[in-house]
Amino acid sequence: MSAIIERHDFTDGGALAEALAQRVADALEARIGEFDRASIAVSGGRTPAAFLDALSRKVLPWDRVWVTLVDERWVPESSDRSNARLVRAHLLQNEAAAVHFVPLVNEAPTPEAGLEKAEALLEPLPWPLAVCVLGMGGDGHTASFFPHAAGLDAALAPQPGARLAATSADAAGEPRITLTLPVILDASLIALHIEGIAKLRVLDTARAAGPVEDMPVRGVLRASLRPVDVFWCP
């Protein structure tokens, strides 16, 4: 059974980016008001750039906010494929220049070898996440939960306390490191940012019956105890 989703439809990417940024800023502000600190995990790729730009201009006590990544390719930040590079370029600026950024990749040669250190660096963040902003691929992957990926089981059903998992799949390109499903599900706001008619069709298919391993975004949609906010534009 799929979780309830709340659709927010927009005419273009600019309007979506601004609305999502405001929704995220409100969630962060609420968490800070209650606990004095807040954390957010954001996704990489091409789609989030405008959203991150818009979020960077929101007036918040950014020095009380920690940001990390939903997932990351195991590449240096000098790579165009680095999600950390995207975040530095589009979020760590303007009003958000004071945010605390915790990337996932370290100097270890593989995600498996770097997992323990990455976990340790995440430990000081204020948990659970106030916000988790997900994307979704045309194959139904989200985070680095790729269909039938090596390490998928450990990402979806990790050992108790494990916030990160290493995954790899032909469709993923590079080996990956990703937040585990329970960490995503613990976020107070789970937002799914998708653009294009094709992605909407993928989402409809994912909400129907079928194995999680075939479309791992189902792991989020089926297990979330709160509505998943879907932000979409054509």
Tab-separated table of C-alpha atoms in Angstrom:
chain	number	residue	atom	x	y	z
A	1	MET	CA	0.000	0.000	0.000
A	2	SER	CA	1.412	3.384	-0.989
A	3	ALA	CA	1.732	6.274	1.416
A	4	ILE	CA	-0.478	9.302	0.988
A	5	ILE	CA	1.120	11.852	-1.288
A	6	GLU	CA	0.371	15.551	-1.416
A	7	ARG	CA	0.805	16.870	-4.961
A	8	HIS	CA	2.012	20.403	-5.529
A	9	ASP	CA	1.890	21.175	-9.258
A	10	PHE	CA	3.517	24.183	-10.898
A	11	THR	CA	3.613	25.597	-14.400
A	12	ASP	CA	7.404	25.812	-14.577
A	13	GLY	CA	10.621	24.963	-12.767
A	14	GLY	CA	11.131	28.459	-11.396
A	15	ALA	CA	7.789	28.504	-9.614
A	16	LEU	CA	8.405	25.000	-8.284
A	17	ALA	CA	11.878	25.916	-7.013
A	18	GLU	CA	10.577	28.943	-5.137
A	19	ALA	CA	7.652	27.078	-3.576
A	20	LEU	CA	9.795	24.133	-2.523
A	21	ALA	CA	12.410	26.473	-1.078
A	22	GLN	CA	9.753	28.239	0.986
A	23	ARG	CA	8.286	24.952	2.214
A	24	VAL	CA	11.742	23.746	3.245
A	25	ALA	CA	12.615	27.066	4.899
A	26	ASP	CA	9.393	26.938	6.918
A	27	ALA	CA	10.176	23.387	8.074
A	28	LEU	CA	13.705	24.348	9.074
A	29	GLU	CA	12.475	27.421	10.921
A	30	ALA	CA	9.917	25.352	12.813
A	31	ARG	CA	12.529	22.820	13.875
A	32	ILE	CA	14.944	25.550	14.973
A	33	GLY	CA	12.166	27.195	16.964
A	34	GLU	CA	11.569	23.947	18.819
A	35	PHE	CA	15.080	22.510	19.172
A	36	ASP	CA	17.428	25.435	18.315
A	37	ARG	CA	19.079	23.405	15.521
A	38	ALA	CA	17.955	21.648	12.363
A	39	SER	CA	19.329	19.410	9.632
A	40	ILE	CA	18.427	18.817	6.005
A	41	ALA	CA	19.525	16.292	3.393
A	42	VAL	CA	19.370	17.347	-0.254
A	43	SER	CA	19.755	15.460	-3.504
A	44	GLY	CA	22.111	16.063	-6.395
A	45	GLY	CA	21.879	15.803	-10.143
A	46	ARG	CA	20.711	18.533	-12.493
A	47	THR	CA	17.157	19.094	-11.242
A	48	PRO	CA	17.838	20.655	-7.787
A	49	ALA	CA	20.063	23.589	-8.839
A	50	ALA	CA	17.271	26.177	-9.084
A	51	PHE	CA	15.726	24.985	-5.819
A	52	LEU	CA	19.069	25.236	-4.015
A	53	ASP	CA	19.601	28.738	-5.411
A	54	ALA	CA	16.163	29.784	-4.157
A	55	LEU	CA	16.744	28.177	-0.756
A	56	SER	CA	20.061	30.014	-0.376
A	57	ARG	CA	18.181	33.324	-0.466
A	58	LYS	CA	15.778	32.477	2.367
A	59	VAL	CA	16.386	34.426	5.562
A	60	LEU	CA	17.009	31.895	8.326
A	61	PRO	CA	19.461	31.469	11.214
A	62	TRP	CA	21.621	29.378	8.878
A	63	ASP	CA	24.381	29.014	11.440
A	64	ARG	CA	21.999	26.639	13.258
A	65	VAL	CA	21.396	24.495	10.168
A	66	TRP	CA	23.369	21.418	9.081
A	67	VAL	CA	23.100	20.183	5.512
A	68	THR	CA	24.224	16.872	4.123
A	69	LEU	CA	23.465	14.834	1.030
A	70	VAL	CA	20.844	12.170	0.481
A	71	ASP	CA	23.458	10.299	-1.530
A	72	GLU	CA	26.704	10.805	-3.390
A	73	ARG	CA	28.795	9.346	-6.160
A	74	TRP	CA	32.174	8.247	-4.815
A	75	VAL	CA	34.084	10.918	-6.741
A	76	PRO	CA	36.164	13.922	-5.640
A	77	GLU	CA	34.460	17.294	-5.372
A	78	SER	CA	36.479	18.445	-8.375
A	79	SER	CA	34.336	16.133	-10.533
A	80	ASP	CA	31.346	17.506	-12.415
A	81	ARG	CA	29.519	14.422	-11.122
A	82	SER	CA	29.936	15.433	-7.465
A	83	ASN	CA	26.746	16.304	-5.604
A	84	ALA	CA	28.827	18.101	-2.991
A	85	ARG	CA	30.142	20.380	-5.712
A	86	LEU	CA	26.560	21.204	-6.703
A	87	VAL	CA	25.644	22.069	-3.108
A	88	ARG	CA	28.683	24.290	-2.648
A	89	ALA	CA	27.941	26.130	-5.889
A	90	HIS	CA	24.199	26.642	-5.384
A	91	LEU	CA	23.382	26.531	-1.650
A	92	LEU	CA	26.447	27.682	0.296
A	93	GLN	CA	25.985	31.299	-0.761
A	94	ASN	CA	23.801	34.356	-0.146
A	95	GLU	CA	21.879	34.055	3.153
A	96	ALA	CA	22.905	30.391	3.516
A	97	ALA	CA	26.657	31.024	3.460
A	98	ALA	CA	26.854	30.228	7.204
A	99	VAL	CA	25.261	26.772	6.931
A	100	HIS	CA	27.234	23.778	8.220
A	101	PHE	CA	27.842	21.419	5.293
A	102	VAL	CA	28.807	17.775	5.858
A	103	PRO	CA	29.661	15.931	2.605
A	104	LEU	CA	29.658	12.148	2.426
A	105	VAL	CA	32.815	11.360	0.439
A	106	ASN	CA	36.224	11.140	2.067
A	107	GLU	CA	39.707	10.089	0.966
A	108	ALA	CA	39.006	6.343	1.182
A	109	PRO	CA	39.259	4.503	-2.154
A	110	THR	CA	35.732	3.035	-2.015
A	111	PRO	CA	32.421	3.765	-0.296
A	112	GLU	CA	32.789	0.566	1.724
A	113	ALA	CA	36.208	1.651	2.983
A	114	GLY	CA	34.971	5.170	3.753
A	115	LEU	CA	31.684	4.196	5.370
A	116	GLU	CA	32.842	4.245	8.991
A	117	LYS	CA	34.429	7.697	8.685
A	118	ALA	CA	31.389	9.081	6.875
A	119	GLU	CA	29.132	7.761	9.634
A	120	ALA	CA	31.314	9.442	12.251
A	121	LEU	CA	31.145	12.794	10.461
A	122	LEU	CA	27.360	12.621	10.391
A	123	GLU	CA	27.055	11.805	14.100
A	124	PRO	CA	27.087	15.460	15.351
A	125	LEU	CA	24.190	16.508	13.130
A	126	PRO	CA	20.875	17.216	14.868
A	127	TRP	CA	18.856	14.051	14.272
A	128	PRO	CA	16.338	13.215	13.017
A	129	LEU	CA	16.360	15.250	9.827
A	130	ALA	CA	13.949	18.140	9.686
A	131	VAL	CA	13.818	17.847	5.895
A	132	CYS	CA	14.793	15.276	3.271
A	133	VAL	CA	14.490	16.363	-0.367
A	134	LEU	CA	14.498	13.406	-2.736
A	135	GLY	CA	14.676	13.081	-6.479
A	136	MET	CA	13.606	10.155	-8.628
A	137	GLY	CA	15.051	8.607	-11.768
A	138	GLY	CA	13.205	7.272	-14.770
A	139	ASP	CA	13.937	3.750	-13.511
A	140	GLY	CA	12.193	4.414	-10.208
A	141	HIS	CA	15.344	4.889	-8.143
A	142	THR	CA	15.618	7.435	-5.381
A	143	ALA	CA	18.645	8.307	-3.254
A	144	SER	CA	21.119	5.638	-4.434
A	145	PHE	CA	18.514	2.911	-4.187
A	146	PHE	CA	18.851	1.619	-7.743
A	147	PRO	CA	16.817	-1.346	-8.993
A	148	HIS	CA	18.518	-4.592	-7.945
A	149	ALA	CA	21.678	-2.717	-6.893
A	150	ALA	CA	24.433	-4.392	-4.946
A	151	GLY	CA	23.909	-3.249	-1.370
A	152	LEU	CA	20.220	-2.402	-1.874
A	153	ASP	CA	19.053	-4.708	0.908
A	154	ALA	CA	21.418	-3.070	3.393
A	155	ALA	CA	20.202	0.373	2.320
A	156	LEU	CA	16.515	-0.480	2.655
A	157	ALA	CA	16.800	-2.608	5.810
A	158	PRO	CA	20.084	-1.647	7.483
A	159	GLN	CA	21.581	-2.815	10.716
A	160	PRO	CA	20.199	-0.832	13.678
A	161	GLY	CA	21.740	2.629	13.833
A	162	ALA	CA	23.317	2.564	10.363
A	163	ARG	CA	22.679	5.889	8.674
A	164	LEU	CA	24.654	5.116	5.523
A	165	ALA	CA	25.070	2.273	3.054
A	166	ALA	CA	27.307	1.630	0.049
A	167	THR	CA	25.596	0.666	-3.204
A	168	SER	CA	26.598	0.014	-6.795
A	169	ALA	CA	24.722	-0.681	-10.019
A	170	ASP	CA	25.474	-0.459	-13.714
A	171	ALA	CA	22.853	2.278	-14.082
A	172	ALA	CA	24.421	4.292	-11.266
A	173	GLY	CA	27.771	4.755	-12.970
A	174	GLU	CA	30.151	5.265	-10.087
A	175	PRO	CA	29.855	3.431	-6.752
A	176	ARG	CA	27.625	5.323	-4.349
A	177	ILE	CA	27.068	6.121	-0.705
A	178	THR	CA	23.528	6.809	0.459
A	179	LEU	CA	21.397	7.534	3.472
A	180	THR	CA	19.487	4.449	4.525
A	181	LEU	CA	15.731	4.211	4.228
A	182	PRO	CA	14.981	4.564	7.981
A	183	VAL	CA	16.927	7.849	8.095
A	184	ILE	CA	14.889	9.207	5.190
A	185	LEU	CA	11.618	8.046	6.725
A	186	ASP	CA	12.452	9.755	10.042
A	187	ALA	CA	12.530	13.199	8.399
A	188	SER	CA	9.697	15.487	9.448
A	189	LEU	CA	9.268	16.659	5.853
A	190	ILE	CA	9.873	14.278	2.954
A	191	ALA	CA	9.724	16.138	-0.344
A	192	LEU	CA	9.960	14.436	-3.727
A	193	HIS	CA	11.072	16.862	-6.460
A	194	ILE	CA	10.297	15.664	-9.986
A	195	GLU	CA	9.921	17.412	-13.330
A	196	GLY	CA	8.419	16.296	-16.633
A	197	ILE	CA	5.437	14.198	-17.705
A	198	ALA	CA	7.602	11.078	-17.914
A	199	LYS	CA	8.534	11.302	-14.216
A	200	LEU	CA	4.884	11.678	-13.278
A	201	ARG	CA	4.136	8.451	-15.116
A	202	VAL	CA	7.006	6.737	-13.318
A	203	LEU	CA	5.568	7.898	-10.001
A	204	ASP	CA	2.133	6.538	-10.910
A	205	THR	CA	3.691	3.185	-11.773
A	206	ALA	CA	5.686	3.159	-8.539
A	207	ARG	CA	2.534	3.710	-6.515
A	208	ALA	CA	0.988	0.588	-8.015
A	209	ALA	CA	1.668	-2.980	-6.925
A	210	GLY	CA	5.072	-4.440	-7.671
A	211	PRO	CA	8.387	-5.388	-6.060
A	212	VAL	CA	10.370	-2.690	-4.276
A	213	GLU	CA	13.517	-4.077	-5.887
A	214	ASP	CA	12.140	-3.163	-9.323
A	215	MET	CA	11.352	0.448	-8.357
A	216	PRO	CA	13.032	1.264	-5.053
A	217	VAL	CA	11.217	4.587	-4.607
A	218	ARG	CA	8.398	2.274	-3.504
A	219	GLY	CA	10.356	1.760	-0.309
A	220	VAL	CA	9.692	5.391	0.603
A	221	LEU	CA	6.150	5.552	-0.738
A	222	ARG	CA	5.032	2.406	1.049
A	223	ALA	CA	6.756	2.862	4.387
A	224	SER	CA	6.375	6.572	5.102
A	225	LEU	CA	4.166	7.246	8.109
A	226	ARG	CA	3.492	10.803	6.944
A	227	PRO	CA	2.445	12.208	3.572
A	228	VAL	CA	5.176	12.545	0.963
A	229	ASP	CA	5.069	16.031	-0.558
A	230	VAL	CA	5.487	15.740	-4.322
A	231	PHE	CA	6.614	18.926	-6.081
A	232	TRP	CA	6.113	18.626	-9.839
A	233	CYS	CA	6.180	20.731	-12.972
A	234	PRO	CA	5.957	19.721	-16.654
